[in-house]
Amino acid sequence: MAWLMVLIGGICGALVRYKINIYTSNFYLGTFPLATLCVNLAGSFLMGILFAKVCAGYSYALLGTGFLGGLTTFSTMNFELLDALRNKQYLIFIPYFVLTYLGGFTLLLIGYILAK
């Protein structure tokens, strides 16, 4: 039954990520990977809340593994980082790297503290 929760959550998370990509591309034409950064930071914050609430079992399968796993995207983020580095776009690479890793952990912590 947990696999069904992961499936449902993953579909919903992927659809939300897709909608955020579409929405972002309608108003933002820059080269900075804003949509990926937004979903990863939001996912970190929400994971902090789940962690604080000791979400387990089917709820974690649905929300943590499924929804947040479908929403966030580690592979796309690393591809975008490598692409910026390869193209010597250091003014994109450095803030994106710092905002993603430091910002992600900070938002995870803030979500955890707020939910406690």
PDB file of C-alpha atoms in Angstrom:
ATOM      1  CA  MET A   1       0.000   0.000   0.000  1.00  0.00           C
ATOM      2  CA  ALA A   2       2.926   2.392   0.642  1.00  0.00           C
ATOM      3  CA  TRP A   3       3.887   2.135  -3.042  1.00  0.00           C
ATOM      4  CA  LEU A   4       0.466   3.542  -3.956  1.00  0.00           C
ATOM      5  CA  MET A   5       0.989   6.512  -1.628  1.00  0.00           C
ATOM      6  CA  VAL A   6       4.403   7.175  -3.217  1.00  0.00           C
ATOM      7  CA  LEU A   7       2.854   6.920  -6.688  1.00  0.00           C
ATOM      8  CA  ILE A   8       0.009   9.333  -5.913  1.00  0.00           C
ATOM      9  CA  GLY A   9       2.301  11.794  -4.126  1.00  0.00           C
ATOM     10  CA  GLY A  10       4.918  11.604  -6.870  1.00  0.00           C
ATOM     11  CA  ILE A  11       2.395  12.325  -9.599  1.00  0.00           C
ATOM     12  CA  CYS A  12       1.058  15.339  -7.686  1.00  0.00           C
ATOM     13  CA  GLY A  13       4.544  16.665  -6.891  1.00  0.00           C
ATOM     14  CA  ALA A  14       5.703  16.303 -10.493  1.00  0.00           C
ATOM     15  CA  LEU A  15       2.598  18.107 -11.737  1.00  0.00           C
ATOM     16  CA  VAL A  16       3.163  20.976  -9.306  1.00  0.00           C
ATOM     17  CA  ARG A  17       6.794  21.228 -10.438  1.00  0.00           C
ATOM     18  CA  TYR A  18       5.653  21.267 -14.078  1.00  0.00           C
ATOM     19  CA  LYS A  19       3.147  24.064 -13.367  1.00  0.00           C
ATOM     20  CA  ILE A  20       5.819  26.097 -11.554  1.00  0.00           C
ATOM     21  CA  ASN A  21       8.149  25.674 -14.562  1.00  0.00           C
ATOM     22  CA  ILE A  22       5.392  26.865 -16.926  1.00  0.00           C
ATOM     23  CA  TYR A  23       4.428  29.789 -14.690  1.00  0.00           C
ATOM     24  CA  THR A  24       8.052  30.863 -14.211  1.00  0.00           C
ATOM     25  CA  SER A  25       8.813  30.709 -17.940  1.00  0.00           C
ATOM     26  CA  ASN A  26       5.850  33.032 -18.617  1.00  0.00           C
ATOM     27  CA  PHE A  27       7.361  35.943 -16.682  1.00  0.00           C
ATOM     28  CA  TYR A  28      11.072  35.169 -16.310  1.00  0.00           C
ATOM     29  CA  LEU A  29      13.308  35.067 -19.365  1.00  0.00           C
ATOM     30  CA  GLY A  30      16.708  35.084 -17.644  1.00  0.00           C
ATOM     31  CA  THR A  31      19.259  32.294 -17.666  1.00  0.00           C
ATOM     32  CA  PHE A  32      19.278  31.715 -13.895  1.00  0.00           C
ATOM     33  CA  PRO A  33      17.448  28.422 -13.108  1.00  0.00           C
ATOM     34  CA  LEU A  34      14.785  30.117 -10.991  1.00  0.00           C
ATOM     35  CA  ALA A  35      12.086  27.427 -11.241  1.00  0.00           C
ATOM     36  CA  THR A  36      14.391  24.631 -10.059  1.00  0.00           C
ATOM     37  CA  LEU A  37      15.698  26.782  -7.219  1.00  0.00           C
ATOM     38  CA  CYS A  38      12.140  27.624  -6.106  1.00  0.00           C
ATOM     39  CA  VAL A  39      10.910  24.025  -6.023  1.00  0.00           C
ATOM     40  CA  ASN A  40      14.044  22.796  -4.245  1.00  0.00           C
ATOM     41  CA  LEU A  41      13.899  25.524  -1.586  1.00  0.00           C
ATOM     42  CA  ALA A  42      10.161  25.052  -1.062  1.00  0.00           C
ATOM     43  CA  GLY A  43      10.692  21.290  -0.843  1.00  0.00           C
ATOM     44  CA  SER A  44      13.419  21.767   1.776  1.00  0.00           C
ATOM     45  CA  PHE A  45      11.144  23.956   3.882  1.00  0.00           C
ATOM     46  CA  LEU A  46       8.263  21.493   3.638  1.00  0.00           C
ATOM     47  CA  MET A  47      10.561  18.558   4.465  1.00  0.00           C
ATOM     48  CA  GLY A  48      11.617  20.400   7.627  1.00  0.00           C
ATOM     49  CA  ILE A  49       7.963  20.632   8.644  1.00  0.00           C
ATOM     50  CA  LEU A  50       7.404  16.926   7.931  1.00  0.00           C
ATOM     51  CA  PHE A  51      10.526  16.009   9.877  1.00  0.00           C
ATOM     52  CA  ALA A  52       9.398  18.078  12.874  1.00  0.00           C
ATOM     53  CA  LYS A  53       5.976  16.466  12.840  1.00  0.00           C
ATOM     54  CA  VAL A  54       7.570  13.005  12.787  1.00  0.00           C
ATOM     55  CA  CYS A  55       5.586  12.103   9.734  1.00  0.00           C
ATOM     56  CA  ALA A  56       5.894   8.338   9.209  1.00  0.00           C
ATOM     57  CA  GLY A  57       4.291   5.394   7.494  1.00  0.00           C
ATOM     58  CA  TYR A  58       1.779   6.105   4.760  1.00  0.00           C
ATOM     59  CA  SER A  59       1.803   9.860   5.430  1.00  0.00           C
ATOM     60  CA  TYR A  60       5.547  10.058   4.832  1.00  0.00           C
ATOM     61  CA  ALA A  61       5.261   7.806   1.778  1.00  0.00           C
ATOM     62  CA  LEU A  62       2.623  10.156   0.328  1.00  0.00           C
ATOM     63  CA  LEU A  63       4.082  13.527   1.352  1.00  0.00           C
ATOM     64  CA  GLY A  64       7.829  12.994   1.870  1.00  0.00           C
ATOM     65  CA  THR A  65       8.907  10.358  -0.604  1.00  0.00           C
ATOM     66  CA  GLY A  66       6.059  10.888  -3.062  1.00  0.00           C
ATOM     67  CA  PHE A  67       5.058  14.539  -3.223  1.00  0.00           C
ATOM     68  CA  LEU A  68       8.331  16.174  -2.192  1.00  0.00           C
ATOM     69  CA  GLY A  69      10.325  13.605  -4.164  1.00  0.00           C
ATOM     70  CA  GLY A  70       8.273  14.462  -7.263  1.00  0.00           C
ATOM     71  CA  LEU A  71       8.406  18.201  -6.586  1.00  0.00           C
ATOM     72  CA  THR A  72      12.122  18.626  -5.986  1.00  0.00           C
ATOM     73  CA  THR A  73      14.804  17.738  -8.455  1.00  0.00           C
ATOM     74  CA  PHE A  74      18.369  17.068  -7.438  1.00  0.00           C
ATOM     75  CA  SER A  75      19.467  15.750 -10.832  1.00  0.00           C
ATOM     76  CA  THR A  76      18.158  18.772 -12.777  1.00  0.00           C
ATOM     77  CA  MET A  77      19.763  21.140 -10.298  1.00  0.00           C
ATOM     78  CA  ASN A  78      23.144  19.431 -10.622  1.00  0.00           C
ATOM     79  CA  PHE A  79      22.831  19.408 -14.423  1.00  0.00           C
ATOM     80  CA  GLU A  80      22.123  23.151 -14.381  1.00  0.00           C
ATOM     81  CA  LEU A  81      25.093  23.741 -12.067  1.00  0.00           C
ATOM     82  CA  LEU A  82      27.398  21.741 -14.333  1.00  0.00           C
ATOM     83  CA  ASP A  83      26.069  23.544 -17.409  1.00  0.00           C
ATOM     84  CA  ALA A  84      26.738  26.957 -15.832  1.00  0.00           C
ATOM     85  CA  LEU A  85      30.237  25.864 -14.779  1.00  0.00           C
ATOM     86  CA  ARG A  86      31.009  24.370 -18.189  1.00  0.00           C
ATOM     87  CA  ASN A  87      29.916  27.610 -19.878  1.00  0.00           C
ATOM     88  CA  LYS A  88      31.970  29.678 -17.410  1.00  0.00           C
ATOM     89  CA  GLN A  89      28.830  31.407 -16.128  1.00  0.00           C
ATOM     90  CA  TYR A  90      30.253  31.898 -12.656  1.00  0.00           C
ATOM     91  CA  LEU A  91      27.755  34.630 -11.806  1.00  0.00           C
ATOM     92  CA  ILE A  92      25.041  32.000 -12.186  1.00  0.00           C
ATOM     93  CA  PHE A  93      26.950  29.019 -10.779  1.00  0.00           C
ATOM     94  CA  ILE A  94      28.104  30.533  -7.481  1.00  0.00           C
ATOM     95  CA  PRO A  95      24.811  32.056  -6.263  1.00  0.00           C
ATOM     96  CA  TYR A  96      22.821  29.053  -7.487  1.00  0.00           C
ATOM     97  CA  PHE A  97      25.131  26.643  -5.654  1.00  0.00           C
ATOM     98  CA  VAL A  98      25.105  28.693  -2.446  1.00  0.00           C
ATOM     99  CA  LEU A  99      21.360  29.431  -2.524  1.00  0.00           C
ATOM    100  CA  THR A 100      20.506  25.798  -3.221  1.00  0.00           C
ATOM    101  CA  TYR A 101      22.686  24.128  -0.597  1.00  0.00           C
ATOM    102  CA  LEU A 102      22.896  26.762   2.121  1.00  0.00           C
ATOM    103  CA  GLY A 103      19.408  28.118   1.437  1.00  0.00           C
ATOM    104  CA  GLY A 104      17.934  24.634   1.266  1.00  0.00           C
ATOM    105  CA  PHE A 105      19.405  23.580   4.591  1.00  0.00           C
ATOM    106  CA  THR A 106      18.428  26.888   6.192  1.00  0.00           C
ATOM    107  CA  LEU A 107      14.822  26.529   5.015  1.00  0.00           C
ATOM    108  CA  LEU A 108      14.746  22.906   6.187  1.00  0.00           C
ATOM    109  CA  LEU A 109      15.837  24.109   9.612  1.00  0.00           C
ATOM    110  CA  ILE A 110      13.332  26.994   9.634  1.00  0.00           C
ATOM    111  CA  GLY A 111      10.494  24.641   8.661  1.00  0.00           C
ATOM    112  CA  TYR A 112      11.546  22.250  11.411  1.00  0.00           C
ATOM    113  CA  ILE A 113      11.720  25.001  14.051  1.00  0.00           C
ATOM    114  CA  LEU A 114       8.382  26.540  13.031  1.00  0.00           C
ATOM    115  CA  ALA A 115       6.627  23.177  13.081  1.00  0.00           C
ATOM    116  CA  LYS A 116       7.985  22.278  16.526  1.00  0.00           C
TER     117      LYS A 116
END
